[in-house]
Amino acid sequence: MTSFWSKLQKPFAVMAPMADVTDPAWRALVAKQGRPAVTWTEFVSADGLWHLNKASTGVPQTQGAPAARPIPPFASDTPVSANPLMRDLAFTEAERPIVAQFFTAKPPMMAYAAKLAEELGFDGVDINMGCPDRAIEKQGAGAAMVKTPAAAQAVIRAAQEASSLPVSVKTRIGWNAESIDEWIPALLETKPTALTVHLRTRKELSLVPAHWEVMPRIVALRDQLAPETRVIGNGDVQSLDEAREKCAEYGCDGVMIGRGIFGNPWVFAGRASEDTPLPEKLAALVELAHAFEALRPAKNFAILKKHIKAFVTGFDGAAEFRATLMAAENASELEDICRASYN
Ligand SMILES: Cc1cc2nc3c(=O)[nH]c(=O)nc-3n(C[C@H](O)[C@H](O)[C@H](O)COP(=O)(O)O)c2cc1C
């Protein structure tokens, strides 16, 4: 089946999933200021979705794989208070194409999540096989999947069989050491529609420069084993120009930009952070804060403060002004401080 992936013009630049950063409020802002070629949700626990939706909709617990049972009527009927994870899957038309990212080590749970994503109207399903969070790795999910290629394949196939959505994978180049020659072919054997590779090992976290020099090997494996799979490189890219350069130099089809979006929702419009005047940045920050309160009511306002740090930087008096803004306890207070200082 043709999907949006096959229509993307290469090279393309996509926005990375980042928990507590690329939430619905942030994504709404970016969709307005300069949309990426593809948007990801933050990662969501497939197991959490299943258990909380089941509890809230009273689907009886029976034997057998959950994927074989009817899907609970979660899409519109589940009270979000009963399953806050459903809020992570909220999106608007302006964000399309949008891919829902899930993690789990259990194929039936991934099948459930993929069906849910289809029912919710997502354009694709992405499987996280790169997260180094210990709580996630303990479940055998995230980056831990690098150590269990057969289990990883089973999770990918479960998603592929459960829905008609294109299934992509996001991973790293290895666990303690780079293991591209074993790990990447195992993934490509399942023919994912796209494969994003964060060019560091799990051990390296994000502490060393990304190893872009290994990308041509990944592209060669793709050419040989799964020519239809889009390969997306990820690590340290800050701008559209840099993304184009990386694709030209290393042969990947696209680039995923993560931390390069901090303080710069204009990245995908091709604008550098320093080219945006402070009042425009503050207006964006205030808009983000109000959207955060509206779309993420159960989340602590403190989560938003990382954006204050990222937006308010690089000018005389930035540190003092940041400190004042950090004292705000809600969006209105933040707005009042901005208005008083820069009107
Ligand atoms: C705060 C934060 C949250 C992240 N959350 C996720 C996530 O939910 N799913 C995921 O696949 N990667 C996640 N990542 C990893 C990024 O998507 C990306 O792979 C990483 O930051 C490297 O890209 P960069 O150098 O462009 O930032 C997260 C990274 C950060 C900094």
CSV table of N, CA and C and ligand atoms in Angstrom, one decimal, residues 16-22 40-44 101 126-132 170-172 196 198 200 206 210 234-238 256-260 262 306, ligand 1:
chain,number,residue,atom,x,y,z
A,16,ALA,N,11.9,15.1,15.7
A,16,ALA,CA,12.1,14.0,16.5
A,16,ALA,C,11.0,13.9,17.6
A,17,PRO,N,10.7,12.7,18.0
A,17,PRO,CA,9.9,12.6,19.2
A,17,PRO,C,10.7,12.9,20.5
A,18,MET,N,10.2,13.7,21.3
A,18,MET,CA,10.9,14.0,22.6
A,18,MET,C,9.9,14.2,23.7
A,19,ALA,N,10.0,13.2,24.6
A,19,ALA,CA,9.1,13.2,25.7
A,19,ALA,C,9.1,14.5,26.5
A,20,ASP,N,7.9,15.0,26.8
A,20,ASP,CA,7.8,16.3,27.6
A,20,ASP,C,8.4,17.5,26.8
A,21,VAL,N,8.6,17.3,25.6
A,21,VAL,CA,9.0,18.5,24.7
A,21,VAL,C,8.1,18.6,23.5
A,22,THR,N,8.0,17.5,22.7
A,22,THR,CA,7.2,17.6,21.5
A,22,THR,C,5.8,17.1,21.8
A,40,TRP,N,6.4,13.3,14.8
A,40,TRP,CA,6.2,12.1,15.7
A,40,TRP,C,5.5,12.6,17.0
A,41,THR,N,4.7,11.7,17.6
A,41,THR,CA,4.3,12.0,19.0
A,41,THR,C,5.4,11.7,19.9
A,42,GLU,N,5.3,12.1,21.2
A,42,GLU,CA,6.2,11.6,22.2
A,42,GLU,C,6.0,10.1,22.3
A,43,PHE,N,6.9,9.3,22.8
A,43,PHE,CA,6.6,7.9,22.9
A,43,PHE,C,5.6,7.6,24.0
A,44,VAL,N,4.8,6.6,23.7
A,44,VAL,CA,3.7,6.2,24.6
A,44,VAL,C,3.8,4.7,24.9
A,101,GLN,N,4.3,7.2,18.2
A,101,GLN,CA,5.4,6.3,18.6
A,101,GLN,C,5.0,5.5,19.9
A,126,ASP,N,5.2,4.2,14.8
A,126,ASP,CA,6.7,4.1,14.9
A,126,ASP,C,7.0,3.3,16.2
A,127,ILE,N,8.0,2.5,16.1
A,127,ILE,CA,8.4,1.7,17.3
A,127,ILE,C,9.7,2.2,17.9
A,128,ASN,N,9.7,2.5,19.2
A,128,ASN,CA,10.9,3.0,19.8
A,128,ASN,C,11.8,1.8,20.2
A,129,MET,N,13.0,1.8,19.6
A,129,MET,CA,14.0,0.8,19.9
A,129,MET,C,15.3,1.5,20.2
A,130,GLY,N,15.2,2.7,20.9
A,130,GLY,CA,16.4,3.4,21.1
A,130,GLY,C,16.5,4.1,22.5
A,131,CYS,N,15.4,4.1,23.2
A,131,CYS,CA,15.3,4.8,24.5
A,131,CYS,C,16.2,4.2,25.5
A,132,PRO,N,17.1,4.9,26.2
A,132,PRO,CA,17.9,4.3,27.2
A,132,PRO,C,17.4,4.4,28.6
A,170,LYS,N,12.6,3.4,15.2
A,170,LYS,CA,13.6,4.4,15.5
A,170,LYS,C,14.6,3.7,16.5
A,171,THR,N,15.9,3.7,16.2
A,171,THR,CA,16.8,2.9,17.0
A,171,THR,C,18.2,3.6,17.0
A,172,ARG,N,19.1,2.9,17.6
A,172,ARG,CA,20.5,3.4,17.7
A,172,ARG,C,21.4,2.4,17.0
A,196,THR,N,14.7,5.1,11.3
A,196,THR,CA,15.5,6.3,11.8
A,196,THR,C,16.6,5.7,12.7
A,198,HIS,N,19.5,6.9,15.3
A,198,HIS,CA,20.2,7.8,16.1
A,198,HIS,C,21.6,7.3,16.1
A,200,ARG,N,24.3,6.9,17.6
A,200,ARG,CA,25.1,6.7,18.8
A,200,ARG,C,24.7,5.3,19.3
A,206,SER,N,23.6,10.6,24.7
A,206,SER,CA,23.8,11.7,23.8
A,206,SER,C,25.1,12.5,24.1
A,210,ALA,N,27.5,12.6,17.3
A,210,ALA,CA,26.9,11.5,16.5
A,210,ALA,C,27.8,11.0,15.4
A,234,ASN,N,19.9,10.6,12.4
A,234,ASN,CA,19.6,11.5,13.5
A,234,ASN,C,20.8,11.7,14.4
A,235,GLY,N,21.0,12.9,14.8
A,235,GLY,CA,22.1,13.2,15.8
A,235,GLY,C,22.8,14.5,15.5
A,236,ASP,N,22.5,15.5,16.4
A,236,ASP,CA,23.3,16.8,16.4
A,236,ASP,C,22.9,17.8,15.2
A,237,VAL,N,21.9,17.5,14.5
A,237,VAL,CA,21.6,18.4,13.4
A,237,VAL,C,20.7,19.6,13.9
A,238,GLN,N,21.1,20.8,13.5
A,238,GLN,CA,20.5,22.0,14.0
A,238,GLN,C,19.7,22.8,13.0
A,256,MET,N,16.4,13.6,10.9
A,256,MET,CA,15.5,13.9,12.1
A,256,MET,C,16.2,14.9,13.0
A,257,ILE,N,15.5,16.0,13.3
A,257,ILE,CA,16.1,17.0,14.1
A,257,ILE,C,15.4,16.9,15.5
A,258,GLY,N,16.3,16.8,16.5
A,258,GLY,CA,15.8,16.7,17.9
A,258,GLY,C,16.1,18.0,18.7
A,259,ARG,N,17.2,18.0,19.4
A,259,ARG,CA,17.4,19.1,20.3
A,259,ARG,C,17.6,20.5,19.6
A,260,GLY,N,17.8,20.4,18.3
A,260,GLY,CA,17.9,21.6,17.5
A,260,GLY,C,16.6,22.4,17.5
A,262,PHE,N,15.0,23.1,20.2
A,262,PHE,CA,14.8,23.8,21.5
A,262,PHE,C,14.9,25.3,21.3
A,306,LYS,N,11.5,24.2,30.8
A,306,LYS,CA,12.7,24.0,29.9
A,306,LYS,C,12.6,24.8,28.7
B,1,LIG,C1,14.1,15.4,26.3
B,1,LIG,C2,14.2,14.3,25.3
B,1,LIG,C3,13.2,13.4,25.1
B,1,LIG,C4,13.3,12.4,24.2
B,1,LIG,N1,12.2,11.5,24.0
B,1,LIG,C5,12.2,10.6,23.0
B,1,LIG,C6,11.1,9.8,22.7
B,1,LIG,O1,10.0,10.0,23.3
B,1,LIG,N2,11.2,8.9,21.7
B,1,LIG,C7,12.3,8.7,21.0
B,1,LIG,O2,12.4,7.9,20.1
B,1,LIG,N3,13.4,9.5,21.3
B,1,LIG,C8,13.4,10.4,22.2
B,1,LIG,N4,14.5,11.2,22.4
B,1,LIG,C9,15.7,11.1,21.5
B,1,LIG,C10,15.5,12.1,20.3
B,1,LIG,O3,14.4,11.8,19.6
B,1,LIG,C11,16.8,12.1,19.5
B,1,LIG,O4,17.0,10.8,19.0
B,1,LIG,C12,18.0,12.5,20.2
B,1,LIG,O5,17.8,13.7,20.9
B,1,LIG,C13,19.2,12.7,19.2
B,1,LIG,O6,18.9,13.7,18.3
B,1,LIG,P1,19.5,15.2,18.4
B,1,LIG,O7,20.9,15.1,18.5
B,1,LIG,O8,19.0,15.9,17.1
B,1,LIG,O9,18.8,15.8,19.6
B,1,LIG,C14,14.4,12.2,23.4
B,1,LIG,C15,15.5,13.2,23.5
B,1,LIG,C16,15.4,14.2,24.5
B,1,LIG,C17,16.5,15.2,24.6
